[in-house]
Amino acid sequence: QVQLVESGGGLVQAGGSLRLSCAASGSRFSFDGMGWYRQGPGKQRELVAEITSGGRTNYADSVKDRFTISSDNAKKSVYLQMNSVVPEDTAVYYCTAYRVISVEGAVGRSWGAGTQVTVSS
């Protein structure tokens, strides 16, 4: 079984920075991609950023110029550098990892338990 553990969340003032980390364990195989989702108060879980094993990235428009995702495939880890944070970034941030599991292109995802990020104004 895959286990994803996030770290680095906490309280930060608007305009500040945080760096989130996520490490995967328990998998015999490499992932096709890893990333971060978040769920703010009263909102649905949404994509923040994702990175493939080949290094291609995808960002939500709201964070594209402020956050940077990176990964270490050998360590099966993913990171999110959060700069110039705003109160709207307040959410539980979830690490995710996926791999293709069928010829039709379906994917299987694993999720971390989440880490709270709170941005004060």
PDB file of C-alpha atoms in Angstrom:
ATOM      1  CA  GLN A   1       0.000   0.000   0.000  1.00  0.00           C
ATOM      2  CA  VAL A   2       1.103   3.536  -0.741  1.00  0.00           C
ATOM      3  CA  GLN A   3       1.345   6.016   2.087  1.00  0.00           C
ATOM      4  CA  LEU A   4       1.749   9.748   1.483  1.00  0.00           C
ATOM      5  CA  VAL A   5       2.803  12.011   4.319  1.00  0.00           C
ATOM      6  CA  GLU A   6       2.728  15.791   4.032  1.00  0.00           C
ATOM      7  CA  SER A   7       4.698  18.269   6.077  1.00  0.00           C
ATOM      8  CA  GLY A   8       5.429  21.975   6.129  1.00  0.00           C
ATOM      9  CA  GLY A   9       1.988  23.432   6.707  1.00  0.00           C
ATOM     10  CA  GLY A  10       1.287  26.074   9.283  1.00  0.00           C
ATOM     11  CA  LEU A  11       0.408  29.689   9.873  1.00  0.00           C
ATOM     12  CA  VAL A  12       1.935  32.342   7.662  1.00  0.00           C
ATOM     13  CA  GLN A  13       1.252  36.015   7.080  1.00  0.00           C
ATOM     14  CA  ALA A  14       0.022  37.305   3.754  1.00  0.00           C
ATOM     15  CA  GLY A  15       2.957  37.923   1.468  1.00  0.00           C
ATOM     16  CA  GLY A  16       5.050  35.270   3.137  1.00  0.00           C
ATOM     17  CA  SER A  17       6.229  31.874   1.999  1.00  0.00           C
ATOM     18  CA  LEU A  18       5.839  28.222   2.876  1.00  0.00           C
ATOM     19  CA  ARG A  19       7.314  25.047   1.480  1.00  0.00           C
ATOM     20  CA  LEU A  20       5.230  21.885   1.574  1.00  0.00           C
ATOM     21  CA  SER A  21       6.780  18.453   1.269  1.00  0.00           C
ATOM     22  CA  CYS A  22       5.280  15.052   0.613  1.00  0.00           C
ATOM     23  CA  ALA A  23       7.028  11.707   0.718  1.00  0.00           C
ATOM     24  CA  ALA A  24       5.605   8.440  -0.548  1.00  0.00           C
ATOM     25  CA  SER A  25       6.408   5.047   0.868  1.00  0.00           C
ATOM     26  CA  GLY A  26       5.215   1.494   0.421  1.00  0.00           C
ATOM     27  CA  SER A  27       5.122   1.442  -3.378  1.00  0.00           C
ATOM     28  CA  ARG A  28       7.208  -0.900  -5.479  1.00  0.00           C
ATOM     29  CA  PHE A  29       6.615   1.176  -8.594  1.00  0.00           C
ATOM     30  CA  SER A  30       7.297   4.695  -9.695  1.00  0.00           C
ATOM     31  CA  PHE A  31       4.432   7.122 -10.124  1.00  0.00           C
ATOM     32  CA  ASP A  32       3.308   8.686 -13.366  1.00  0.00           C
ATOM     33  CA  GLY A  33       2.682  11.923 -11.534  1.00  0.00           C
ATOM     34  CA  MET A  34       2.415  13.610  -8.172  1.00  0.00           C
ATOM     35  CA  GLY A  35       0.802  16.808  -7.097  1.00  0.00           C
ATOM     36  CA  TRP A  36      -1.125  18.936  -4.685  1.00  0.00           C
ATOM     37  CA  TYR A  37      -4.806  19.619  -4.232  1.00  0.00           C
ATOM     38  CA  ARG A  38      -6.438  21.836  -1.661  1.00  0.00           C
ATOM     39  CA  GLN A  39      -9.809  22.272  -0.045  1.00  0.00           C
ATOM     40  CA  GLY A  40     -10.722  25.600   1.494  1.00  0.00           C
ATOM     41  CA  PRO A  41     -13.627  26.283   3.860  1.00  0.00           C
ATOM     42  CA  GLY A  42     -16.916  25.623   2.093  1.00  0.00           C
ATOM     43  CA  LYS A  43     -15.192  24.684  -1.144  1.00  0.00           C
ATOM     44  CA  GLN A  44     -14.607  21.531  -3.131  1.00  0.00           C
ATOM     45  CA  ARG A  45     -11.194  19.990  -3.450  1.00  0.00           C
ATOM     46  CA  GLU A  46      -9.339  21.576  -6.340  1.00  0.00           C
ATOM     47  CA  LEU A  47      -6.094  21.059  -8.180  1.00  0.00           C
ATOM     48  CA  VAL A  48      -3.243  23.319  -7.140  1.00  0.00           C
ATOM     49  CA  ALA A  49      -0.383  21.868  -9.151  1.00  0.00           C
ATOM     50  CA  GLU A  50       0.691  18.565 -10.621  1.00  0.00           C
ATOM     51  CA  ILE A  51       3.919  17.272 -12.102  1.00  0.00           C
ATOM     52  CA  THR A  52       4.520  14.199 -14.229  1.00  0.00           C
ATOM     53  CA  SER A  53       7.466  11.876 -13.913  1.00  0.00           C
ATOM     54  CA  GLY A  54       8.808  13.542 -17.044  1.00  0.00           C
ATOM     55  CA  GLY A  55       8.722  16.962 -15.441  1.00  0.00           C
ATOM     56  CA  ARG A  56       5.672  18.474 -17.112  1.00  0.00           C
ATOM     57  CA  THR A  57       3.739  20.758 -14.787  1.00  0.00           C
ATOM     58  CA  ASN A  58       0.180  21.955 -14.539  1.00  0.00           C
ATOM     59  CA  TYR A  59      -0.970  24.783 -12.274  1.00  0.00           C
ATOM     60  CA  ALA A  60      -4.242  26.304 -11.289  1.00  0.00           C
ATOM     61  CA  ASP A  61      -4.490  29.792 -12.742  1.00  0.00           C
ATOM     62  CA  SER A  62      -4.816  31.282  -9.283  1.00  0.00           C
ATOM     63  CA  VAL A  63      -1.371  30.059  -8.218  1.00  0.00           C
ATOM     64  CA  LYS A  64       0.596  29.824 -11.469  1.00  0.00           C
ATOM     65  CA  ASP A  65       2.798  32.867 -10.868  1.00  0.00           C
ATOM     66  CA  ARG A  66       3.222  32.334  -7.143  1.00  0.00           C
ATOM     67  CA  PHE A  67       3.679  28.607  -6.494  1.00  0.00           C
ATOM     68  CA  THR A  68       6.268  26.217  -7.846  1.00  0.00           C
ATOM     69  CA  ILE A  69       5.956  22.447  -7.839  1.00  0.00           C
ATOM     70  CA  SER A  70       8.956  20.161  -7.999  1.00  0.00           C
ATOM     71  CA  SER A  71       9.628  16.487  -7.463  1.00  0.00           C
ATOM     72  CA  ASP A  72      12.323  13.960  -6.816  1.00  0.00           C
ATOM     73  CA  ASN A  73      11.417  10.742  -8.576  1.00  0.00           C
ATOM     74  CA  ALA A  74      14.115   8.731  -6.845  1.00  0.00           C
ATOM     75  CA  LYS A  75      12.800   9.791  -3.444  1.00  0.00           C
ATOM     76  CA  LYS A  76       9.163   9.594  -4.581  1.00  0.00           C
ATOM     77  CA  SER A  77       8.662  13.038  -3.153  1.00  0.00           C
ATOM     78  CA  VAL A  78       6.931  16.190  -4.281  1.00  0.00           C
ATOM     79  CA  TYR A  79       7.263  19.751  -3.040  1.00  0.00           C
ATOM     80  CA  LEU A  80       5.275  22.931  -3.289  1.00  0.00           C
ATOM     81  CA  GLN A  81       7.018  26.247  -2.837  1.00  0.00           C
ATOM     82  CA  MET A  82       4.360  28.795  -1.955  1.00  0.00           C
ATOM     83  CA  ASN A  83       5.356  32.428  -2.329  1.00  0.00           C
ATOM     84  CA  SER A  84       3.377  35.634  -1.955  1.00  0.00           C
ATOM     85  CA  VAL A  85       0.582  33.792  -0.215  1.00  0.00           C
ATOM     86  CA  VAL A  86      -2.812  35.409   0.223  1.00  0.00           C
ATOM     87  CA  PRO A  87      -5.658  34.618   2.638  1.00  0.00           C
ATOM     88  CA  GLU A  88      -7.492  32.823  -0.165  1.00  0.00           C
ATOM     89  CA  ASP A  89      -4.735  30.213  -0.082  1.00  0.00           C
ATOM     90  CA  THR A  90      -5.989  29.080   3.317  1.00  0.00           C
ATOM     91  CA  ALA A  91      -6.949  25.433   2.943  1.00  0.00           C
ATOM     92  CA  VAL A  92      -6.055  21.886   3.752  1.00  0.00           C
ATOM     93  CA  TYR A  93      -3.446  20.848   1.222  1.00  0.00           C
ATOM     94  CA  TYR A  94      -3.430  17.240   0.086  1.00  0.00           C
ATOM     95  CA  CYS A  95      -0.597  15.421  -1.580  1.00  0.00           C
ATOM     96  CA  THR A  96      -1.529  13.009  -4.341  1.00  0.00           C
ATOM     97  CA  ALA A  97       0.271  10.429  -6.434  1.00  0.00           C
ATOM     98  CA  TYR A  98      -1.071   8.510  -9.395  1.00  0.00           C
ATOM     99  CA  ARG A  99      -0.222   5.954 -11.994  1.00  0.00           C
ATOM    100  CA  VAL A 100      -2.001   4.608 -15.036  1.00  0.00           C
ATOM    101  CA  ILE A 101      -3.764   1.359 -14.188  1.00  0.00           C
ATOM    102  CA  SER A 102      -5.602   0.418 -17.381  1.00  0.00           C
ATOM    103  CA  VAL A 103      -5.169   0.443 -21.137  1.00  0.00           C
ATOM    104  CA  GLU A 104      -8.157   2.804 -21.312  1.00  0.00           C
ATOM    105  CA  GLY A 105      -6.144   5.412 -19.464  1.00  0.00           C
ATOM    106  CA  ALA A 106      -7.789   5.178 -16.068  1.00  0.00           C
ATOM    107  CA  VAL A 107      -5.582   6.192 -13.168  1.00  0.00           C
ATOM    108  CA  GLY A 108      -5.334   5.164  -9.580  1.00  0.00           C
ATOM    109  CA  ARG A 109      -4.679   7.842  -7.010  1.00  0.00           C
ATOM    110  CA  SER A 110      -3.345   7.809  -3.499  1.00  0.00           C
ATOM    111  CA  TRP A 111      -3.932  10.673  -1.104  1.00  0.00           C
ATOM    112  CA  GLY A 112      -2.224  12.032   1.945  1.00  0.00           C
ATOM    113  CA  ALA A 113      -4.157  13.002   5.037  1.00  0.00           C
ATOM    114  CA  GLY A 114      -3.572  16.688   4.393  1.00  0.00           C
ATOM    115  CA  THR A 115      -1.756  19.546   6.052  1.00  0.00           C
ATOM    116  CA  GLN A 116      -3.365  22.816   7.108  1.00  0.00           C
ATOM    117  CA  VAL A 117      -2.137  26.074   5.636  1.00  0.00           C
ATOM    118  CA  THR A 118      -3.538  29.229   7.176  1.00  0.00           C
ATOM    119  CA  VAL A 119      -2.718  32.653   5.767  1.00  0.00           C
ATOM    120  CA  SER A 120      -3.415  35.604   8.013  1.00  0.00           C
ATOM    121  CA  SER A 121      -4.079  39.099   6.739  1.00  0.00           C
TER     122      SER A 121
END
